[in-house]
Amino acid sequence: MGIVALAVTEGMLHFELSMAYEVFGAAPAGVTVPWYDVEVCGSDAVRVGRFRLEPDQGLDRLRHADTVIVPGWADTEEDPPADLIDAVRAAHEAGARVASLCTGAFVLAAAGLLDGRRATTHWAHTGALAARHPRVEVDPDVLYVDNGSVLTSAGKAAAMDLCLHLVRLDHGSSVANAVARRLVVPPHRAGGQAQFVAAPVPTRDDHPLAALFPWVIERLDQPLSVEDLARQAGMSSRNLGRHFSAVTGTTPLRWLLTQRIRRAQELLETTDDVVDAVAAATGMGTAATLRRHFNRTVGVPPDAYRRTFRSRPGTDPTEDHRPRQG
């Protein structure tokens, strides 16, 4: 799937850098699709956290990459290095997809890539990003934002969400799920929109709904109600609603609908099932119901989604099938 270049500079946050390398550095066992060539690019040896890192390539290499990842960097009160800004801008102008992790959004904003676009960063820095770059529409309430060729993520774990999203765009749900399983993280945390996530489901298993979530996922073909979920969780419907709000930030029915849509996406990508069969397998009942909810949530009808994301034998892996937005 081409070159993924990790752009590094002095003071870069090591968590986001290491996490991106883990996602793109090697294909999971059993995955045979063409994988990424990862290059670490920087102007010189840099200190990342407490570690010293020797880049593979110079920053000028970014313009030859298919995807450029800009990890977070520590001192957001200072302007990003000019050579990094210029290299990221040149890479985007050359056609690279550019994604920032956490406070890496400040680099993209300084390069002018976020002007007139919606973007996010770590919640503690959204105010500073908006104040410093007023032409950027900063959204503090999402995990990541996909503008097609420019993507931004919130902090830490949200960087993983965005990287898995990129794998999902390039290879489909089953491969992204395989990467997530290898890293022992959720393949996609819950939310109401297709290209950004507003209501994450915690990865911790010490909350009252920990056992309920997998029980529901195994029964998405069934017409589950709030009462069914409450009964399985051993609590009242009102109590269930309070726990859902605290744990997921949304309601039980909205969360359930999100899971049904996600399952529908996976089936559309990985099977030849007709829309009626997908509707039955996801508990939607009829194709009309699935189309209504799918179009409202994802922004396109199921058939259009399948044409965009379905991996077909003989498809050129260098051809860009990503939806363009913004």
PDB file of N, CA, C and O in Angstrom, residues 263-282 284-288 290-291 294 302-303 306 310:
ATOM      1  N   ARG A 263     -21.612  -3.602  11.820  1.00  0.00           N
ATOM      2  CA  ARG A 263     -21.696  -4.965  11.308  1.00  0.00           C
ATOM      3  C   ARG A 263     -22.111  -4.949   9.835  1.00  0.00           C
ATOM      4  O   ARG A 263     -21.582  -5.709   9.011  1.00  0.00           O
ATOM      5  N   ALA A 264     -23.066  -4.095   9.495  1.00  0.00           N
ATOM      6  CA  ALA A 264     -23.487  -3.980   8.097  1.00  0.00           C
ATOM      7  C   ALA A 264     -22.322  -3.558   7.214  1.00  0.00           C
ATOM      8  O   ALA A 264     -22.138  -4.089   6.104  1.00  0.00           O
ATOM      9  N   GLN A 265     -21.519  -2.608   7.677  1.00  0.00           N
ATOM     10  CA  GLN A 265     -20.353  -2.184   6.903  1.00  0.00           C
ATOM     11  C   GLN A 265     -19.415  -3.350   6.644  1.00  0.00           C
ATOM     12  O   GLN A 265     -18.913  -3.537   5.527  1.00  0.00           O
ATOM     13  N   GLU A 266     -19.165  -4.142   7.677  1.00  0.00           N
ATOM     14  CA  GLU A 266     -18.253  -5.273   7.523  1.00  0.00           C
ATOM     15  C   GLU A 266     -18.800  -6.296   6.532  1.00  0.00           C
ATOM     16  O   GLU A 266     -18.055  -6.819   5.686  1.00  0.00           O
ATOM     17  N   LEU A 267     -20.101  -6.577   6.604  1.00  0.00           N
ATOM     18  CA  LEU A 267     -20.695  -7.535   5.680  1.00  0.00           C
ATOM     19  C   LEU A 267     -20.690  -7.011   4.250  1.00  0.00           C
ATOM     20  O   LEU A 267     -20.466  -7.777   3.297  1.00  0.00           O
ATOM     21  N   LEU A 268     -20.927  -5.721   4.076  1.00  0.00           N
ATOM     22  CA  LEU A 268     -20.892  -5.138   2.738  1.00  0.00           C
ATOM     23  C   LEU A 268     -19.491  -5.198   2.150  1.00  0.00           C
ATOM     24  O   LEU A 268     -19.319  -5.347   0.936  1.00  0.00           O
ATOM     25  N   GLU A 269     -18.491  -5.092   2.992  1.00  0.00           N
ATOM     26  CA  GLU A 269     -17.107  -5.126   2.534  1.00  0.00           C
ATOM     27  C   GLU A 269     -16.611  -6.538   2.246  1.00  0.00           C
ATOM     28  O   GLU A 269     -15.785  -6.747   1.355  1.00  0.00           O
ATOM     29  N   THR A 270     -17.079  -7.502   3.013  1.00  0.00           N
ATOM     30  CA  THR A 270     -16.446  -8.830   2.990  1.00  0.00           C
ATOM     31  C   THR A 270     -17.307  -9.935   2.399  1.00  0.00           C
ATOM     32  O   THR A 270     -16.826 -11.059   2.264  1.00  0.00           O
ATOM     33  N   THR A 271     -18.579  -9.653   2.070  1.00  0.00           N
ATOM     34  CA  THR A 271     -19.451 -10.697   1.513  1.00  0.00           C
ATOM     35  C   THR A 271     -20.162 -10.177   0.270  1.00  0.00           C
ATOM     36  O   THR A 271     -20.136  -8.972  -0.035  1.00  0.00           O
ATOM     37  N   ASP A 272     -20.800 -11.108  -0.440  1.00  0.00           N
ATOM     38  CA  ASP A 272     -21.635 -10.757  -1.589  1.00  0.00           C
ATOM     39  C   ASP A 272     -23.119 -10.758  -1.230  1.00  0.00           C
ATOM     40  O   ASP A 272     -23.980 -10.754  -2.110  1.00  0.00           O
ATOM     41  N   ASP A 273     -23.433 -10.782   0.053  1.00  0.00           N
ATOM     42  CA  ASP A 273     -24.830 -10.826   0.488  1.00  0.00           C
ATOM     43  C   ASP A 273     -25.602  -9.626  -0.052  1.00  0.00           C
ATOM     44  O   ASP A 273     -25.103  -8.493  -0.042  1.00  0.00           O
ATOM     45  N   VAL A 274     -26.812  -9.892  -0.495  1.00  0.00           N
ATOM     46  CA  VAL A 274     -27.668  -8.800  -0.949  1.00  0.00           C
ATOM     47  C   VAL A 274     -28.065  -7.960   0.262  1.00  0.00           C
ATOM     48  O   VAL A 274     -27.943  -8.393   1.414  1.00  0.00           O
ATOM     49  N   VAL A 275     -28.568  -6.760   0.011  1.00  0.00           N
ATOM     50  CA  VAL A 275     -28.885  -5.836   1.092  1.00  0.00           C
ATOM     51  C   VAL A 275     -29.942  -6.419   2.018  1.00  0.00           C
ATOM     52  O   VAL A 275     -29.904  -6.212   3.236  1.00  0.00           O
ATOM     53  N   ASP A 276     -30.895  -7.180   1.478  1.00  0.00           N
ATOM     54  CA  ASP A 276     -31.907  -7.813   2.331  1.00  0.00           C
ATOM     55  C   ASP A 276     -31.266  -8.768   3.336  1.00  0.00           C
ATOM     56  O   ASP A 276     -31.663  -8.809   4.505  1.00  0.00           O
ATOM     57  N   ALA A 277     -30.273  -9.532   2.882  1.00  0.00           N
ATOM     58  CA  ALA A 277     -29.593 -10.468   3.770  1.00  0.00           C
ATOM     59  C   ALA A 277     -28.775  -9.738   4.818  1.00  0.00           C
ATOM     60  O   ALA A 277     -28.716 -10.140   5.980  1.00  0.00           O
ATOM     61  N   VAL A 278     -28.139  -8.642   4.415  1.00  0.00           N
ATOM     62  CA  VAL A 278     -27.377  -7.836   5.371  1.00  0.00           C
ATOM     63  C   VAL A 278     -28.321  -7.243   6.413  1.00  0.00           C
ATOM     64  O   VAL A 278     -28.005  -7.206   7.608  1.00  0.00           O
ATOM     65  N   ALA A 279     -29.478  -6.793   5.969  1.00  0.00           N
ATOM     66  CA  ALA A 279     -30.466  -6.233   6.906  1.00  0.00           C
ATOM     67  C   ALA A 279     -30.898  -7.283   7.920  1.00  0.00           C
ATOM     68  O   ALA A 279     -31.004  -6.997   9.129  1.00  0.00           O
ATOM     69  N   ALA A 280     -31.117  -8.513   7.466  1.00  0.00           N
ATOM     70  CA  ALA A 280     -31.521  -9.580   8.379  1.00  0.00           C
ATOM     71  C   ALA A 280     -30.403  -9.926   9.349  1.00  0.00           C
ATOM     72  O   ALA A 280     -30.641 -10.142  10.545  1.00  0.00           O
ATOM     73  N   ALA A 281     -29.169  -9.960   8.858  1.00  0.00           N
ATOM     74  CA  ALA A 281     -28.031 -10.341   9.696  1.00  0.00           C
ATOM     75  C   ALA A 281     -27.687  -9.289  10.734  1.00  0.00           C
ATOM     76  O   ALA A 281     -26.997  -9.574  11.714  1.00  0.00           O
ATOM     77  N   THR A 282     -28.153  -8.077  10.531  1.00  0.00           N
ATOM     78  CA  THR A 282     -27.829  -6.988  11.466  1.00  0.00           C
ATOM     79  C   THR A 282     -29.035  -6.553  12.292  1.00  0.00           C
ATOM     80  O   THR A 282     -28.962  -5.536  12.992  1.00  0.00           O
ATOM     81  N   MET A 284     -31.855  -5.388  11.269  1.00  0.00           N
ATOM     82  CA  MET A 284     -32.580  -4.240  10.732  1.00  0.00           C
ATOM     83  C   MET A 284     -33.947  -4.632  10.171  1.00  0.00           C
ATOM     84  O   MET A 284     -34.782  -3.772   9.939  1.00  0.00           O
ATOM     85  N   GLY A 285     -34.135  -5.914   9.921  1.00  0.00           N
ATOM     86  CA  GLY A 285     -35.430  -6.384   9.447  1.00  0.00           C
ATOM     87  C   GLY A 285     -35.580  -6.334   7.952  1.00  0.00           C
ATOM     88  O   GLY A 285     -35.660  -7.363   7.292  1.00  0.00           O
ATOM     89  N   THR A 286     -35.618  -5.124   7.373  1.00  0.00           N
ATOM     90  CA  THR A 286     -35.843  -4.971   5.943  1.00  0.00           C
ATOM     91  C   THR A 286     -34.740  -4.129   5.319  1.00  0.00           C
ATOM     92  O   THR A 286     -34.057  -3.347   5.995  1.00  0.00           O
ATOM     93  N   ALA A 287     -34.586  -4.291   4.004  1.00  0.00           N
ATOM     94  CA  ALA A 287     -33.591  -3.500   3.280  1.00  0.00           C
ATOM     95  C   ALA A 287     -33.898  -2.001   3.386  1.00  0.00           C
ATOM     96  O   ALA A 287     -32.996  -1.176   3.478  1.00  0.00           O
ATOM     97  N   ALA A 288     -35.188  -1.664   3.369  1.00  0.00           N
ATOM     98  CA  ALA A 288     -35.559  -0.246   3.459  1.00  0.00           C
ATOM     99  C   ALA A 288     -35.110   0.357   4.785  1.00  0.00           C
ATOM    100  O   ALA A 288     -34.612   1.495   4.834  1.00  0.00           O
ATOM    101  N   LEU A 290     -32.632  -0.727   6.702  1.00  0.00           N
ATOM    102  CA  LEU A 290     -31.173  -0.635   6.679  1.00  0.00           C
ATOM    103  C   LEU A 290     -30.722   0.564   5.862  1.00  0.00           C
ATOM    104  O   LEU A 290     -29.853   1.325   6.288  1.00  0.00           O
ATOM    105  N   ARG A 291     -31.314   0.735   4.682  1.00  0.00           N
ATOM    106  CA  ARG A 291     -30.889   1.849   3.821  1.00  0.00           C
ATOM    107  C   ARG A 291     -31.127   3.191   4.517  1.00  0.00           C
ATOM    108  O   ARG A 291     -30.297   4.102   4.429  1.00  0.00           O
ATOM    109  N   PHE A 294     -28.570   3.460   7.450  1.00  0.00           N
ATOM    110  CA  PHE A 294     -27.198   3.456   6.927  1.00  0.00           C
ATOM    111  C   PHE A 294     -26.887   4.784   6.244  1.00  0.00           C
ATOM    112  O   PHE A 294     -25.831   5.392   6.477  1.00  0.00           O
ATOM    113  N   PRO A 302     -26.053   1.785   1.194  1.00  0.00           N
ATOM    114  CA  PRO A 302     -25.237   0.571   1.317  1.00  0.00           C
ATOM    115  C   PRO A 302     -24.540   0.165   0.021  1.00  0.00           C
ATOM    116  O   PRO A 302     -23.373  -0.234   0.030  1.00  0.00           O
ATOM    117  N   ASP A 303     -25.233   0.234  -1.111  1.00  0.00           N
ATOM    118  CA  ASP A 303     -24.640  -0.169  -2.383  1.00  0.00           C
ATOM    119  C   ASP A 303     -23.451   0.709  -2.749  1.00  0.00           C
ATOM    120  O   ASP A 303     -22.423   0.213  -3.234  1.00  0.00           O
ATOM    121  N   ARG A 306     -20.521  -0.213  -0.545  1.00  0.00           N
ATOM    122  CA  ARG A 306     -19.871  -1.454  -0.996  1.00  0.00           C
ATOM    123  C   ARG A 306     -18.965  -1.182  -2.195  1.00  0.00           C
ATOM    124  O   ARG A 306     -17.831  -1.696  -2.261  1.00  0.00           O
ATOM    125  N   ARG A 310     -15.352  -2.208  -0.958  1.00  0.00           N
ATOM    126  CA  ARG A 310     -15.173  -3.643  -1.193  1.00  0.00           C
ATOM    127  C   ARG A 310     -13.863  -3.914  -1.919  1.00  0.00           C
ATOM    128  O   ARG A 310     -13.594  -3.352  -2.968  1.00  0.00           O
TER     129      ARG A 310
END
